């Protein structure tokens, strides 16, 4: 089945620095979604980006489908960005069933 | 913002007890997923539904869990006989037909003592 690897496992930044998170997956994905998980556990969808580049606010995701990788760039990090960032991929068809990576834990210090 | 509602937020059970959690998907979303997230951040797909029908489920879910998504009622996931290894965050997600974006609830954190 699909395997999703995220790197780095953890990242510590000073407020204002940029973050680059990576997601690599084993099979061609037709759907890729980035999530933010708060320390309390809630998951929030950040971006759906199966291919190309998408922006929202301070977030930019670039997915290169043929190379089976995606990145999430967070610019000018803030302390409230601290949490876990998860990547999930799925293939199309009747067995649509997203597979999650283990996430990148981000800590942003003031 | 997601409008998937999960209850309860926290659940504490003894080994061998039943543990039941509920999920109300976003209005109009016919597809519902349940995932288990363990303390190592590993997500395990458990089961998904389209309307009231099970689409897929893993072996563990079939044997030890009872899940349903009745019409006009919350979806539910029940562990028939809780084990220590079931301690985890149980996440419910929904999506609209033809759309691939998942929307998650806040989860039910189960502790089995």
Coordinates of C-alpha atoms in Angstrom, one line a residue:
Chain A
X1 CA 0.0 0.0 0.0
X2 CA 0.8 3.7 -0.1
X3 CA 3.6 4.8 2.2
X4 CA 4.1 8.4 3.2
X5 CA 7.3 9.8 4.7
X6 CA 7.6 13.2 6.2
X7 CA 10.7 15.1 7.1
X8 CA 12.0 16.5 9.2
X9 CA 10.4 14.8 12.1
X10 CA 10.7 17.9 14.2
X11 CA 11.7 21.5 13.6
X12 CA 12.5 24.3 16.0
X13 CA 12.4 27.9 14.7
X14 CA 12.6 31.4 16.0
X15 CA 9.6 33.6 15.2
X16 CA 10.0 35.1 11.8
X17 CA 12.0 32.3 10.3
X18 CA 10.7 30.2 7.4
X19 CA 9.9 26.5 7.5
X20 CA 10.2 23.9 4.7
X21 CA 8.4 20.6 5.3
X22 CA 8.7 17.6 3.0
X23 CA 6.4 14.8 2.1
X24 CA 7.4 11.8 0.0
X25 CA 5.1 9.1 -1.0
X26 CA 5.6 5.6 -2.6
X27 CA 2.9 5.6 -5.2
X28 CA 1.5 8.2 -7.6
X29 CA -1.1 10.1 -5.7
X30 CA -4.1 11.8 -7.3
X31 CA -4.9 13.6 -4.0
X32 CA -2.6 15.2 -1.5
X33 CA -3.7 17.2 1.5
X34 CA -1.8 19.0 4.1
X35 CA -3.2 19.3 7.6
X36 CA -2.3 21.1 10.8
X37 CA -2.9 19.3 14.1
X38 CA -3.1 21.4 17.2
X39 CA -1.5 20.1 20.5
X40 CA -5.1 19.3 21.5
X41 CA -5.5 17.0 18.6
X42 CA -7.9 18.8 16.2
X43 CA -6.9 18.5 12.5
X44 CA -7.4 21.4 10.2
X45 CA -7.1 21.2 6.5
X46 CA -4.5 23.6 5.2
X47 CA -4.3 22.8 1.5
X48 CA -5.4 20.3 -1.1
X49 CA -2.6 20.1 -3.7
X50 CA -2.3 17.0 -5.8
X51 CA 0.0 18.8 -8.3
X52 CA 1.6 22.2 -9.0
X53 CA 1.9 25.1 -6.6
X54 CA -0.8 26.5 -4.3
X55 CA -0.7 29.5 -2.0
X56 CA -2.9 30.4 0.9
X57 CA -1.8 33.2 3.3
X58 CA 1.7 32.4 4.5
X59 CA 1.6 28.8 3.2
X60 CA 2.9 27.6 -0.2
X61 CA 2.6 24.0 -1.2
X62 CA 4.5 22.5 -4.2
X63 CA 3.7 19.0 -5.4
X64 CA 5.7 17.3 -8.1
X65 CA 3.5 14.3 -8.9
X66 CA 5.9 12.4 -11.1
X67 CA 8.6 12.6 -8.4
X68 CA 6.1 11.7 -5.7
X69 CA 6.9 14.5 -3.4
X70 CA 5.3 17.6 -1.9
X71 CA 6.6 20.4 0.2
X72 CA 4.9 22.9 2.5
X73 CA 6.6 26.3 3.0
X74 CA 5.6 28.4 5.9
X75 CA 6.9 32.0 5.6
X76 CA 7.5 34.3 8.6
X77 CA 6.6 31.7 11.2
X78 CA 4.6 32.7 14.3
X79 CA 4.4 31.1 17.7
X80 CA 0.8 30.1 16.8
X81 CA 2.1 28.0 14.0
X82 CA 3.5 25.5 16.5
X83 CA 1.9 22.1 16.2
X84 CA 2.1 19.0 13.9
X85 CA 1.9 19.2 10.2
X86 CA 0.6 16.1 8.4
X87 CA 0.6 15.1 4.8
X88 CA -2.0 12.6 3.5
X89 CA -2.2 11.1 0.0
X90 CA -4.6 8.9 -1.8
X91 CA -5.1 7.4 -5.2
X92 CA -8.3 7.8 -7.1
X93 CA -10.9 5.1 -7.6
X94 CA -13.2 3.1 -5.5
X95 CA -10.6 2.5 -2.8
X96 CA -10.1 6.2 -1.9
X97 CA -8.6 5.9 1.5
X98 CA -6.0 8.6 2.4
X99 CA -2.7 7.4 4.0
X100 CA -1.0 9.7 6.5
X101 CA 2.6 10.4 7.3
X102 CA 3.7 10.7 10.9
X103 CA 4.0 14.4 10.6
X104 CA 6.5 17.2 11.3
X105 CA 6.4 18.7 14.8
X106 CA 7.0 22.4 14.6
X107 CA 7.9 24.6 17.5
X108 CA 8.2 28.3 17.0
X109 CA 9.9 30.2 19.8
X110 CA 9.2 33.9 20.4
Chain B
X1 CA -13.5 25.5 9.3
X2 CA -14.7 21.9 9.8
X3 CA -18.2 21.3 11.1
X4 CA -17.6 17.6 11.9
X5 CA -18.7 17.1 15.5
X6 CA -17.3 14.3 17.6
X7 CA -18.4 13.2 21.1
X8 CA -17.2 12.7 23.7
X9 CA -13.9 14.5 23.6
X10 CA -12.5 12.1 26.3
X11 CA -13.4 8.6 27.2
X12 CA -11.9 6.4 30.0
X13 CA -12.7 2.8 30.1
X14 CA -11.5 -0.3 31.9
X15 CA -10.2 -3.3 30.0
X16 CA -13.0 -5.4 28.7
X17 CA -15.5 -2.6 28.7
X18 CA -17.4 -1.2 25.7
X19 CA -16.3 2.1 24.4
X20 CA -18.6 4.1 22.1
X21 CA -17.9 7.3 20.3
X22 CA -20.1 9.4 17.9
X23 CA -19.6 11.6 14.9
X24 CA -21.9 14.0 13.1
X25 CA -20.4 14.6 9.6
X26 CA -20.6 17.9 7.8
X27 CA -24.1 18.5 6.5
X28 CA -24.5 17.0 3.1
X29 CA -21.3 14.9 3.3
X30 CA -22.2 11.3 2.5
X31 CA -18.8 9.8 3.0
X32 CA -17.4 9.2 6.6
X33 CA -14.1 7.9 7.7
X34 CA -12.8 6.7 11.0
X35 CA -9.1 6.8 11.8
X36 CA -7.1 5.8 14.9
X37 CA -4.0 7.9 15.8
X38 CA -1.7 6.3 18.3
X39 CA 0.8 7.9 20.6
X40 CA 3.5 7.5 17.9
X41 CA 1.4 9.7 15.6
X42 CA 0.6 6.8 13.3
X43 CA -2.7 6.9 11.6
X44 CA -4.6 3.7 11.0
X45 CA -7.6 3.7 8.7
X46 CA -10.4 1.8 10.4
X47 CA -13.6 2.0 8.3
X48 CA -15.4 4.3 5.9
X49 CA -19.1 4.6 4.9
X50 CA -21.0 6.1 2.0
X51 CA -24.4 7.0 3.3
X52 CA -25.3 4.0 5.5
X53 CA -23.1 1.4 3.6
X54 CA -19.7 0.3 4.7
X55 CA -17.2 0.9 1.9
X56 CA -14.0 -0.6 3.4
X57 CA -12.8 -1.7 6.8
X58 CA -9.8 -3.4 8.2
X59 CA -9.7 -6.8 9.7
X60 CA -9.5 -5.5 13.3
X61 CA -12.5 -3.3 12.8
X62 CA -14.5 -6.2 11.5
X63 CA -13.7 -8.4 14.4
X64 CA -13.6 -6.1 17.4
X65 CA -15.5 -2.9 16.5
X66 CA -19.1 -2.2 15.7
X67 CA -19.7 0.8 13.5
X68 CA -22.6 2.4 11.8
X69 CA -23.9 5.5 10.1
X70 CA -27.7 5.4 10.2
X71 CA -29.6 8.0 8.3
X72 CA -30.7 11.0 10.4
X73 CA -28.5 9.9 13.4
X74 CA -24.9 10.3 14.3
X75 CA -22.4 7.8 13.1
X76 CA -20.9 5.7 15.8
X77 CA -17.8 3.6 16.5
X78 CA -17.9 1.1 19.4
X79 CA -15.1 -1.1 20.6
X80 CA -16.8 -4.2 22.0
X81 CA -14.2 -5.2 24.5
X82 CA -11.6 -2.5 25.1
X83 CA -7.9 -3.4 25.3
X84 CA -5.0 -1.3 26.5
X85 CA -3.7 -1.1 23.0
X86 CA -6.9 0.7 21.9
X87 CA -5.8 3.8 23.8
X88 CA -5.6 6.4 21.1
X89 CA -7.2 9.4 19.5
X90 CA -10.1 8.4 17.3
X91 CA -10.7 10.8 14.4
X92 CA -13.8 11.0 12.3
X93 CA -13.7 12.8 8.9
X94 CA -16.2 13.4 6.2
X95 CA -16.1 14.5 2.6
X96 CA -18.6 15.4 -0.1
X97 CA -19.2 13.0 -3.0
X98 CA -16.9 13.7 -5.8
X99 CA -14.6 15.8 -3.7
X100 CA -11.4 14.5 -2.2
X101 CA -10.9 17.0 0.7
X102 CA -11.4 15.5 4.1
X103 CA -12.7 17.5 7.0
X104 CA -12.0 16.2 10.5
X105 CA -13.6 16.5 13.9
X106 CA -11.7 17.2 17.0
X107 CA -11.4 13.5 17.9
X108 CA -12.3 11.3 20.9
X109 CA -9.3 10.5 23.1
X110 CA -9.8 7.0 24.5
X111 CA -7.8 5.8 27.5
X112 CA -8.2 2.2 28.4
X113 CA -6.9 1.5 32.0

